[in-house]
Coordinates of C-alpha atoms in Angstrom, one line a residue:
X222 CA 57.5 3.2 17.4
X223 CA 57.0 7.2 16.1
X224 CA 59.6 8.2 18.1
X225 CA 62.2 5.4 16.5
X226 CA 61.2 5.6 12.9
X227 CA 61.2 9.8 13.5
X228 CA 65.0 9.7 14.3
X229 CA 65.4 7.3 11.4
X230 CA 64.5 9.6 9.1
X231 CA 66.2 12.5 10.8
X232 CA 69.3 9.9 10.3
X233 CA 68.5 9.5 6.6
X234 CA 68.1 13.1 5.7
X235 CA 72.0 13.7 7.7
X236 CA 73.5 11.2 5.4
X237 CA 72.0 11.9 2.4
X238 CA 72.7 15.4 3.1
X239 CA 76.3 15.1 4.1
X240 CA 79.3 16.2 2.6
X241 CA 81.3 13.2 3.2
X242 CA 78.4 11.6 0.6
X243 CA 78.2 14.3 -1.7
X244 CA 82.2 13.9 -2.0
X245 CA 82.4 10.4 -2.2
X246 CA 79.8 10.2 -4.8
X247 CA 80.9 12.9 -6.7
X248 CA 84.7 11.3 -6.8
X249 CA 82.7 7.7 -7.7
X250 CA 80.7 9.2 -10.6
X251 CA 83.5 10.8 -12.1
X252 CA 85.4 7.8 -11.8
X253 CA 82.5 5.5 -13.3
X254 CA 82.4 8.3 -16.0
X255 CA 86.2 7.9 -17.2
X256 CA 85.7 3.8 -16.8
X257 CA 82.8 3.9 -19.2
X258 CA 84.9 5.9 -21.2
X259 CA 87.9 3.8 -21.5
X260 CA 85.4 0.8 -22.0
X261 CA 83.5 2.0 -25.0
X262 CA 86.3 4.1 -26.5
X263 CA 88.7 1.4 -26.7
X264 CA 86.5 -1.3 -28.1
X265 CA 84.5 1.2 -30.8
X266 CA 88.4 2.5 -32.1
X267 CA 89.6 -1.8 -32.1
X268 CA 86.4 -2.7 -33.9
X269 CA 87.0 0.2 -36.8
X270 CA 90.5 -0.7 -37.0
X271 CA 89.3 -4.1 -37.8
X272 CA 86.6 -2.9 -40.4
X273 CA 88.9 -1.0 -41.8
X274 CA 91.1 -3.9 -42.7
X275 CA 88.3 -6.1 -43.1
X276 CA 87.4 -4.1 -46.1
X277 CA 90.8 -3.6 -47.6
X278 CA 91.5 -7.4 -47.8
X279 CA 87.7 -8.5 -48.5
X280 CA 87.5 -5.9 -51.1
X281 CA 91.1 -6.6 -52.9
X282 CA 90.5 -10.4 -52.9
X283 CA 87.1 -9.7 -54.5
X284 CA 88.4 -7.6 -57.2
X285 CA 90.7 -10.1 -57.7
X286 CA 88.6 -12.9 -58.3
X287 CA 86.6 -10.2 -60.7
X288 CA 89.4 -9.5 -62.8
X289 CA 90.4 -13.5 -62.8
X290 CA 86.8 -14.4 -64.5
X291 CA 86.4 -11.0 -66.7
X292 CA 87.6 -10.5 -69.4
X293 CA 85.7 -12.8 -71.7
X294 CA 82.1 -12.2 -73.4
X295 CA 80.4 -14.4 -70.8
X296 CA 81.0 -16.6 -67.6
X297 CA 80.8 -20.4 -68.1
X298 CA 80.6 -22.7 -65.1
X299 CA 83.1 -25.0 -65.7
X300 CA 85.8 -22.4 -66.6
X301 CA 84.8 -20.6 -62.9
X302 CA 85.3 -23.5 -61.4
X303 CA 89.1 -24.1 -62.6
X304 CA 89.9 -20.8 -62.4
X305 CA 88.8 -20.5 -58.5
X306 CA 90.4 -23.5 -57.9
X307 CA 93.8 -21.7 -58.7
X308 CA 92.9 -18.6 -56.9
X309 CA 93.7 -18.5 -52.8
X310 CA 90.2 -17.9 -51.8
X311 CA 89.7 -21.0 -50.0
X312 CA 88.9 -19.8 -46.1
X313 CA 86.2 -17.7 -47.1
X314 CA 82.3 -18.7 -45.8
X315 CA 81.0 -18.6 -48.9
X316 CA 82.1 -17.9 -52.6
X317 CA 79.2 -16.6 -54.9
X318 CA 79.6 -16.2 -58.6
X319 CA 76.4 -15.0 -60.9
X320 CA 76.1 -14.3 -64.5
X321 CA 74.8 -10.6 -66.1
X322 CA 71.1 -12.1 -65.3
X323 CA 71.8 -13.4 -61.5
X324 CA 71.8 -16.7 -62.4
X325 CA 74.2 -18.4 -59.9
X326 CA 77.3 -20.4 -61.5
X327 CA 79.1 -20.9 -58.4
X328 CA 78.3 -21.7 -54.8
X329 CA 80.9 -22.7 -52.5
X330 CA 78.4 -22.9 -49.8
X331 CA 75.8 -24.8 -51.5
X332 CA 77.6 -26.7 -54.2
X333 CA 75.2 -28.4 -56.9
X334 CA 72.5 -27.7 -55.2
X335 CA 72.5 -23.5 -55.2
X336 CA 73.7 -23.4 -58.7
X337 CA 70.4 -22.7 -61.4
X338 CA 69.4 -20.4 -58.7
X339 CA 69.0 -16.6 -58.9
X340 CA 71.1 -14.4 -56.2
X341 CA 68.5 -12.5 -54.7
X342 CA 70.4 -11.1 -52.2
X343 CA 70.9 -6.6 -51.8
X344 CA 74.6 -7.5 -52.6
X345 CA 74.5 -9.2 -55.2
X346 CA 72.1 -7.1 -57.1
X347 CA 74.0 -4.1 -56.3
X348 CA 77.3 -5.6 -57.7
X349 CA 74.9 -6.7 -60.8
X350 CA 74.0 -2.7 -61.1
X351 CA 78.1 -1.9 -61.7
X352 CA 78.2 -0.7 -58.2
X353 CA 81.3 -2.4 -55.4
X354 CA 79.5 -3.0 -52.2
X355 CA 80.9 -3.9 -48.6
X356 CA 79.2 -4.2 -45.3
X357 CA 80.4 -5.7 -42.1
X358 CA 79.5 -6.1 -38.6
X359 CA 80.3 -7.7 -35.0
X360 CA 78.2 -10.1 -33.4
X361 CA 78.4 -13.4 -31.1
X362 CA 82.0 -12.9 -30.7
X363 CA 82.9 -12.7 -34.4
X364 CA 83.6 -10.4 -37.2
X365 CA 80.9 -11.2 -40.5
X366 CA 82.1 -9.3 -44.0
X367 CA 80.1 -9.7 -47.1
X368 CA 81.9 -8.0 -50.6
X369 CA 80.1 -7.9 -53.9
X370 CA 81.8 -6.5 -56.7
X371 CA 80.9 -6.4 -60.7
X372 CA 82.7 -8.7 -63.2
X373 CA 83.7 -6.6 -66.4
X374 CA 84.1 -7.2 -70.0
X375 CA 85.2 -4.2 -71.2
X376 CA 82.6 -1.7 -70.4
X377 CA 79.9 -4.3 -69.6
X378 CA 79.0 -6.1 -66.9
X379 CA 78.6 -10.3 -67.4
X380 CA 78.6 -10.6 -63.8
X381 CA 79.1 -10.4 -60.0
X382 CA 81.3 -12.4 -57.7
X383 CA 80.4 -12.0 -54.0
X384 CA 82.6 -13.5 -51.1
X385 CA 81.4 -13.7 -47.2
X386 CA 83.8 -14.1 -44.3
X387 CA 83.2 -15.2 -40.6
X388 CA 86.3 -13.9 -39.0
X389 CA 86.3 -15.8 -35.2
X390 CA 89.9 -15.2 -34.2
X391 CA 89.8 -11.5 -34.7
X392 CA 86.3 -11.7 -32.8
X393 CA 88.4 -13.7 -29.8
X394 CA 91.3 -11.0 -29.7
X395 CA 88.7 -8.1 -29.9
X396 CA 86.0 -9.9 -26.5
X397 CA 89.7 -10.8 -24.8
X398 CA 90.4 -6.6 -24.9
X399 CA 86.9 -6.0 -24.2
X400 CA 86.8 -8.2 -20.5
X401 CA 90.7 -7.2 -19.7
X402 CA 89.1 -3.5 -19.8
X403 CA 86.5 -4.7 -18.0
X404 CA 88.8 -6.6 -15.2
X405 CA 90.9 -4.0 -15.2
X406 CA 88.3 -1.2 -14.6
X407 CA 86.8 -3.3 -11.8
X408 CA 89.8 -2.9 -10.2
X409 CA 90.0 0.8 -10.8
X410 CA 86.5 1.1 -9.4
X411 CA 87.0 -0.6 -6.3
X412 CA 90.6 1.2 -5.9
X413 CA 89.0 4.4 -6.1
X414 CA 85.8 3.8 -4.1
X415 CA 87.9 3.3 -0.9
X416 CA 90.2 6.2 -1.5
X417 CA 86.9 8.2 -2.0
X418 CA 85.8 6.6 1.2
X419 CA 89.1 7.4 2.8
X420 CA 89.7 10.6 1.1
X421 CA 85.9 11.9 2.2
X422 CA 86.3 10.9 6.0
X423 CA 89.8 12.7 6.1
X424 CA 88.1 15.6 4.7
X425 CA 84.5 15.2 6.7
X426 CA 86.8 14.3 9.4
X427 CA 88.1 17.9 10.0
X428 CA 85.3 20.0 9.0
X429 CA 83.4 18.2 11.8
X430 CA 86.3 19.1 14.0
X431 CA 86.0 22.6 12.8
X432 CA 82.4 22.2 13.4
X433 CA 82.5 21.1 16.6
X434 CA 85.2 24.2 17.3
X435 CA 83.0 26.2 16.2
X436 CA 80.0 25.0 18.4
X437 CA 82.3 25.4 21.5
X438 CA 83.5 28.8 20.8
X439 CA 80.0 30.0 20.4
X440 CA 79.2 28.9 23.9
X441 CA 81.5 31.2 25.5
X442 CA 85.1 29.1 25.4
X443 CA 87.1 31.6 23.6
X444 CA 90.3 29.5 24.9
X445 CA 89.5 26.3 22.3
X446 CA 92.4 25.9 19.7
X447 CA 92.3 23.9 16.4
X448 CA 94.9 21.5 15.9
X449 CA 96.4 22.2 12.9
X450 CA 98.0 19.7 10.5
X451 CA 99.7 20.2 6.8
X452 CA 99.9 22.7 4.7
X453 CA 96.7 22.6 2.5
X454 CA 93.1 25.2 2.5
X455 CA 92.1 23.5 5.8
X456 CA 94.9 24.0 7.5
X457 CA 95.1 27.5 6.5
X458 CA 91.1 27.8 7.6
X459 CA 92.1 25.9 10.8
X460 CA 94.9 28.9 11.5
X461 CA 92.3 31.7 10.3
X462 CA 90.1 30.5 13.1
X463 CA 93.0 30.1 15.6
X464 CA 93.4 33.6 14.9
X465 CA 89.9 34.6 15.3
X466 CA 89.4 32.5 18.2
X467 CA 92.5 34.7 19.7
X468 CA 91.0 38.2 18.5
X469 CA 87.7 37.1 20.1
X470 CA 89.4 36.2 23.4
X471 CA 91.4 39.8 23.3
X472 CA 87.7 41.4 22.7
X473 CA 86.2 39.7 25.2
X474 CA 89.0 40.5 27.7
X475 CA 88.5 43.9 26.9
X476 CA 85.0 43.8 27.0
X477 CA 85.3 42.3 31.0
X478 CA 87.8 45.2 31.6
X479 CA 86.2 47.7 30.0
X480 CA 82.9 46.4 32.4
X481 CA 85.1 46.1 35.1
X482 CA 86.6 49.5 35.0
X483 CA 83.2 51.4 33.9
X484 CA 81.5 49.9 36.5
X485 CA 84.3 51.3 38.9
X486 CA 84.3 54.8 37.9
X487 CA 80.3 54.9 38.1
X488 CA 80.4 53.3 41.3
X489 CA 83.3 55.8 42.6
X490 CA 80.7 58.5 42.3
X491 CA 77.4 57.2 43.1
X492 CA 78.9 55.9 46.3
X493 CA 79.9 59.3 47.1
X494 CA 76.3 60.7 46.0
X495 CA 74.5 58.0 48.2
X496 CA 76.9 58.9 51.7
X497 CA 76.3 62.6 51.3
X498 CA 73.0 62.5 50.4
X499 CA 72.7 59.8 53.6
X500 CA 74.4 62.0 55.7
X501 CA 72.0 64.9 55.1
X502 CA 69.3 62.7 55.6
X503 CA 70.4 61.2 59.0
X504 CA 71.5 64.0 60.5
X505 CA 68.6 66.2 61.7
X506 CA 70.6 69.2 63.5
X507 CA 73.5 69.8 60.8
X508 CA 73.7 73.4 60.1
X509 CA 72.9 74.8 56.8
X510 CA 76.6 75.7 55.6
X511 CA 77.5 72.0 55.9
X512 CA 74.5 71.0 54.2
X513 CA 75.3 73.3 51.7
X514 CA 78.7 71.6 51.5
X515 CA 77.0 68.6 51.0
X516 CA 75.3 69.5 48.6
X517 CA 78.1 71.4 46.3
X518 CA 80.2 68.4 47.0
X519 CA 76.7 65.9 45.3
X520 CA 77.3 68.5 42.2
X521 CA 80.6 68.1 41.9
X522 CA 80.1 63.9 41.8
X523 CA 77.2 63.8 39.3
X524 CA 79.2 66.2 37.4
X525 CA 81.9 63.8 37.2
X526 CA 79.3 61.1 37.0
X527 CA 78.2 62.6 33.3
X528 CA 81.6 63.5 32.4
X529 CA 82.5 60.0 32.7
X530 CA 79.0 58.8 30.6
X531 CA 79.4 61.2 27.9
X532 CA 82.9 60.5 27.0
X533 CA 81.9 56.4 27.4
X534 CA 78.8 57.6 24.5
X535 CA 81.7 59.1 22.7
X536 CA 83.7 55.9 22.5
X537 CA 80.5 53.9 21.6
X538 CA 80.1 56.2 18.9
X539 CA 83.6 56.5 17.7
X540 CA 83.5 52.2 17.3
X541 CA 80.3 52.2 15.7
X542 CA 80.4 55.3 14.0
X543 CA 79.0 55.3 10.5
X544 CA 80.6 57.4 7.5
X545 CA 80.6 60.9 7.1
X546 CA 81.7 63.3 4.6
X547 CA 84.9 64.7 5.7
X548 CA 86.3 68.0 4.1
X549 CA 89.7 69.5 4.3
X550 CA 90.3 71.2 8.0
X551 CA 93.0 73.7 9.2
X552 CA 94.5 72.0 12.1
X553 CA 95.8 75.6 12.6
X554 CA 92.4 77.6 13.1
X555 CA 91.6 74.4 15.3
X556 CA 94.5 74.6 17.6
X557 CA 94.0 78.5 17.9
X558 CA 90.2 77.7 19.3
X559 CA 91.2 75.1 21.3
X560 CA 93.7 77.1 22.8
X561 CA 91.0 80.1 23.5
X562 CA 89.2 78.3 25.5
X563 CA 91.9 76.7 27.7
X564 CA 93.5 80.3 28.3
X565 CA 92.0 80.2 31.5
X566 CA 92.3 76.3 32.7
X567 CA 96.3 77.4 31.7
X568 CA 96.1 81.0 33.5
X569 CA 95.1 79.1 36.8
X570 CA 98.1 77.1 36.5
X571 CA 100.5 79.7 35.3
X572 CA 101.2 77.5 32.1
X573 CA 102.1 79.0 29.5
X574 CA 100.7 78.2 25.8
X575 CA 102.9 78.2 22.9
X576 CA 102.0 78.1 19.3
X577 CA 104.7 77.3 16.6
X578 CA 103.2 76.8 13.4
X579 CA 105.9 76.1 10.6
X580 CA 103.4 75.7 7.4
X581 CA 100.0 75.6 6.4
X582 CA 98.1 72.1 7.4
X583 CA 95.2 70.8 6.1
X584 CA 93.8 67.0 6.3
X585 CA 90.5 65.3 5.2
X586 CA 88.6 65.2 8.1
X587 CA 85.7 66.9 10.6
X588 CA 86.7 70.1 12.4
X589 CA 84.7 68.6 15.6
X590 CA 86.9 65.3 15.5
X591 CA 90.2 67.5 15.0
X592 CA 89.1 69.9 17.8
X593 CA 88.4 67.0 19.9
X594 CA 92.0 65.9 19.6
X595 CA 93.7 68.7 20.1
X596 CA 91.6 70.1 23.2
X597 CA 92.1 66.3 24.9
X598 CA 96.2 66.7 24.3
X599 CA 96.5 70.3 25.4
X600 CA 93.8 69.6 28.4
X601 CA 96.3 66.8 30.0
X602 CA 99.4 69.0 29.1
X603 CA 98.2 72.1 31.5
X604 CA 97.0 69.8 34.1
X605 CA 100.0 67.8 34.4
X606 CA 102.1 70.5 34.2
X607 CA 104.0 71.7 36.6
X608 CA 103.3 75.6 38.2
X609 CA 104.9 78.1 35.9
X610 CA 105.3 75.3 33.1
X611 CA 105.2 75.6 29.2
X612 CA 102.5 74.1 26.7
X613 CA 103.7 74.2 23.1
X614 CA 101.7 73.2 20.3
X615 CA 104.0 72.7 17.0
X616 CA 102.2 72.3 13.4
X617 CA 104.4 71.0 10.2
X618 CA 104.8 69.2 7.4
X619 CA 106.3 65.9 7.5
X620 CA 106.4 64.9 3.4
X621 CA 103.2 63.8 2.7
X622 CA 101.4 64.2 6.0
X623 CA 100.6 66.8 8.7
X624 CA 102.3 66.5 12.1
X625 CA 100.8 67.9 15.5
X626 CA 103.3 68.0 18.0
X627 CA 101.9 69.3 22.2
X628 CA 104.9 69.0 24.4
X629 CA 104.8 70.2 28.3
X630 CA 107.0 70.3 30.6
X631 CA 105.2 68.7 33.4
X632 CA 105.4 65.7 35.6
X633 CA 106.0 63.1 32.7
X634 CA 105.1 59.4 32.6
X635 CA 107.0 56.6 33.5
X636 CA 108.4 54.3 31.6
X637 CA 106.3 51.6 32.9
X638 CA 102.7 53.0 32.4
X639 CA 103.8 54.2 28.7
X640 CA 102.2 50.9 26.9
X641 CA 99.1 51.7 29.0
X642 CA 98.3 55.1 28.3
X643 CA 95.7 55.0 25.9
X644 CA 93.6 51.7 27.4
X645 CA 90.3 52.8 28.2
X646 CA 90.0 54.2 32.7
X647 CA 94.1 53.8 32.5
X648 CA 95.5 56.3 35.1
X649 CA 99.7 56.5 35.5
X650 CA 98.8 58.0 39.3
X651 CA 95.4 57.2 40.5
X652 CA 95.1 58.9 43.2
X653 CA 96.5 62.4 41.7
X654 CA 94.5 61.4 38.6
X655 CA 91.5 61.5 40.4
X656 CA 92.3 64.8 41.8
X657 CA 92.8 66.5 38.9
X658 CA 89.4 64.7 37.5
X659 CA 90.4 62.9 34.9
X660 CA 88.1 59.8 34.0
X661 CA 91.2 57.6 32.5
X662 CA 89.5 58.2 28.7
X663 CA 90.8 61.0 27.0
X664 CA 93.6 59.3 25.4
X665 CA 91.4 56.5 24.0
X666 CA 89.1 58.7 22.6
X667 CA 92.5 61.0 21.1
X668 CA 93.7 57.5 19.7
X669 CA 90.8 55.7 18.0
X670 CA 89.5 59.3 16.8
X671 CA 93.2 59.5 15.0
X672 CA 93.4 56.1 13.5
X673 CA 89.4 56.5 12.5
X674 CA 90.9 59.4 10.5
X675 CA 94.0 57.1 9.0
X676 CA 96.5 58.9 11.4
X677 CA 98.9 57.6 14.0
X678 CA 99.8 58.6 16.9
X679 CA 103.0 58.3 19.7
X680 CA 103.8 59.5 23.0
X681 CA 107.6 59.5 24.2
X682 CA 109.0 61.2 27.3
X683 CA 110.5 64.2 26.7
X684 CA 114.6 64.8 27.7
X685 CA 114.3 67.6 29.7
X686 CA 111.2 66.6 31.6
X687 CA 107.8 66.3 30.4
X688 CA 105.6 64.5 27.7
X689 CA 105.6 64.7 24.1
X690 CA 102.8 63.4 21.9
X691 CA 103.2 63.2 18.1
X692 CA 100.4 63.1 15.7
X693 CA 100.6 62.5 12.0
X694 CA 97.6 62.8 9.5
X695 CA 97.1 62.1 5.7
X696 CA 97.5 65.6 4.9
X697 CA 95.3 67.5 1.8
X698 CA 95.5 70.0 -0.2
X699 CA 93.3 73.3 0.8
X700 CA 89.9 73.4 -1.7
X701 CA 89.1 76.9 -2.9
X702 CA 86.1 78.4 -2.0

């Protein structure tokens, strides 16, 4: 019994809590709003339309039956009497006619038997005080006017007249508005609570969907796709998330390769580690120059081994790096040091280094991050060049921007490896590659290390044999000292 009235409430809270409710009862109170609005308004302009007249007509008929009896020095009964009988006062509820003391000389309400009376009522006495009074008011379907007014005789008063209508039709016209309003916006209401109903499923409909997309992609299925329908904000969140649903596969591709690879070149090395080390182990009468051998040859791997792990630390760093203050470098001075210290990697080869620097280059950025370019592109251009080859490094201007140019003359890169180049442990010849003991990263790190610094860069194959690789920076302007 816990357990059943637990998920009750748990069902409760979901509803309550929804959006489809929170839309459909936001749409329903805005509708009820603009009903009760169109009910009140309505009726309250009708009803002051009709007071308005009410106290044009009651008013003017009153003054006219004031000015018929005034006039003389007092009011006798039996000359109110023939002079109402020619006036066309006839539908009103009651016709009231007191002298200068109250006394009441007419009655139409009453007849005999009100007149010797006093009219003791607000209206009367207010009329009898020089003043014109009018009040009216709805109720019980019907429209009730009361209109007092002073009679004059010159600048006295001799009496007040006071006339009361009950106006029942008007009443009838003004209730028959009042329930078509009220039919009509019963209608209205239920029109509109099932297009809220409709409208908020349609909408709850496809944010569950993108929920439920949502849910699946989290666990792993970077392959689920939206289906997206019209033109409106969902759809265009429905294509965002295709989108991002793509990007995330493409990462977690990479991510797999990137494993995949890494895990290869470690392995590579190790392997050789563990056999050498194995062999020295297991072999009890090898001489000392083999073990020796051995033993240069273990160097040489875990050598390669850190090679390999520092330049992965550098890529990890270069995707998570946080900012730092960059100042204006000379890509010139750079490529001079860079080029010192591969003077002997290129005397070993018998390549020859070139520098060709057409005007002075400076760009916003670290000189280790520049260096590191530079060294990475001239490193690959002596030891893929061919014996007795050229290196040149070119520095210009470009308009607005700073172009470093390394061409060699070496063994190239075909034409089907060029969209490869700079994914991370991509080699154009593996096994050569791994002779010359290169790790497959130096172009990655060359590449996001430019575009970290707002560059670009491009290789292309070079006519007359070779490579060419074109860098272009934000260039700066040098800061005095």
């Amino acid at each position: 019994m816990w357990a059943i009235t637990s998920k009750q409430k748990h069902k409760k809270g979901r509803l309550t809590g929804s959006v489809q409710l929170k839309f459909a009862l936001t749409y329903v109170t805005l509708i009820v709003g603009l009903l009760l609005l169109l009910n009140t308004y309505p009726m309250m302009e009708s009803r002051n339309l009709v007071f308005y007249a009410k106290q044009s007509s009651l008013m003017g008929q009153t003054l006219m039956v004031s000015e018929a009896l005034g006039g003389g020095e007092r009011l006798e009964r039996g000359a109110i009497g023939q002079t109402m009988g020619h006036l066309p006062v006839h539908d009103f509820a009651r016709i009231v006619v007191a002298d200068a003391e109250g006394l009441i000389l007419y009655d139409t309400a009453h007849g005999e038997d009100g007149l010797q009376t006093y009219a003791l009522f607000d209206r009367a006495i207010e009329a009898l005080d020089g003043y014109e009074v009018f009040f009216s008011r709805f109720a019980d379907g019907s429209f009730y006017s009361w209109g007092a007014v002073p009679i004059m005789s010159g600048d006295a008063v001799i009496g007040a007249v006071y006339l009361h209508e009950q106006d029942r039709a008007q009443g009838e016209l003004i209730e028959a508005l009042r329930q078509n309003l009220f039919n009509i916006s019963i209608g209205i209401f239920m029109v509109a609570l099932l297009l809220a109903i409709f409208f908020s499923r349609t909408l709850t409909r496809r944010l569950m969907a993108m929920l439920s997309a949502i849910r699946i992609v989290g666990k792993g299925d970077y392959n689920y796709k939206l289906r997206v329908k019209g033109g409106d904000e969902l759809a265009e969140l429905g294509q965002a998330f295709n989108k991002l649903t793509d990007r995330l596969q493409e990462t977690e591709e990479m991510r797999r390769r990137f494993v995949s690879d890494a895990s290869h070149e470690l392995k590579t090395p190790l392997a050789s580690i563990r056999l050498l080390s194995d062999s020295i182990v297991q072999s009890e009468d090898m001489d000392e120059g083999t073990i020796r051998e051995f033993v240069e040859d273990i160097g040489q791997e875990a050598g390669r081994l850190t090679r390999t792990t520092e330049k992965l630390l550098q890529l990890t760093r270069l995707d998570d790096a946080p900012e730092t203050e960059l100042v204006p470098v000379d890509v010139a001075e750079v490529v001079v040091r860079a080029g010192h210290m591969l003077r002997p990697l290129a005397a070993g080869r018998q390549v020859e280094m070139v520098f060709d620097f057409r005007a002075p280059c400076f760009i916003l950025a670290t000189e280790d991050d520049v260096y590191q370019i530079v060294f990475n592109l001239a490193e690959n251009g002596i030891k893929y060049n061919v014996e007795g080859g050229t290196l040149r490094i070119r520095l210009d201007r470009v308009e607005d921007r700073v172009r470093l140019t390394v061409e060699d003359t070496g063994i190239g890169i075909p034409e089907a490896d060029m969209p490869y180049i700079f994914d991370r442990f991509y080699r154009v010849d593996k096994a050569r590659s791994r002779v010359q003991d290169s790790s497959g990263l130096g172009l990655s790190i060359v590449r996001d290390t430019v575009l970290q610094h707002g560059g670009t860069v491009e290789v292309t194959a070079r006519d007359s044999g070779g490579t060419r690789v074109t860098v272009l920076f934000p260039a700066t302007e040098q800061q005095s000292m």
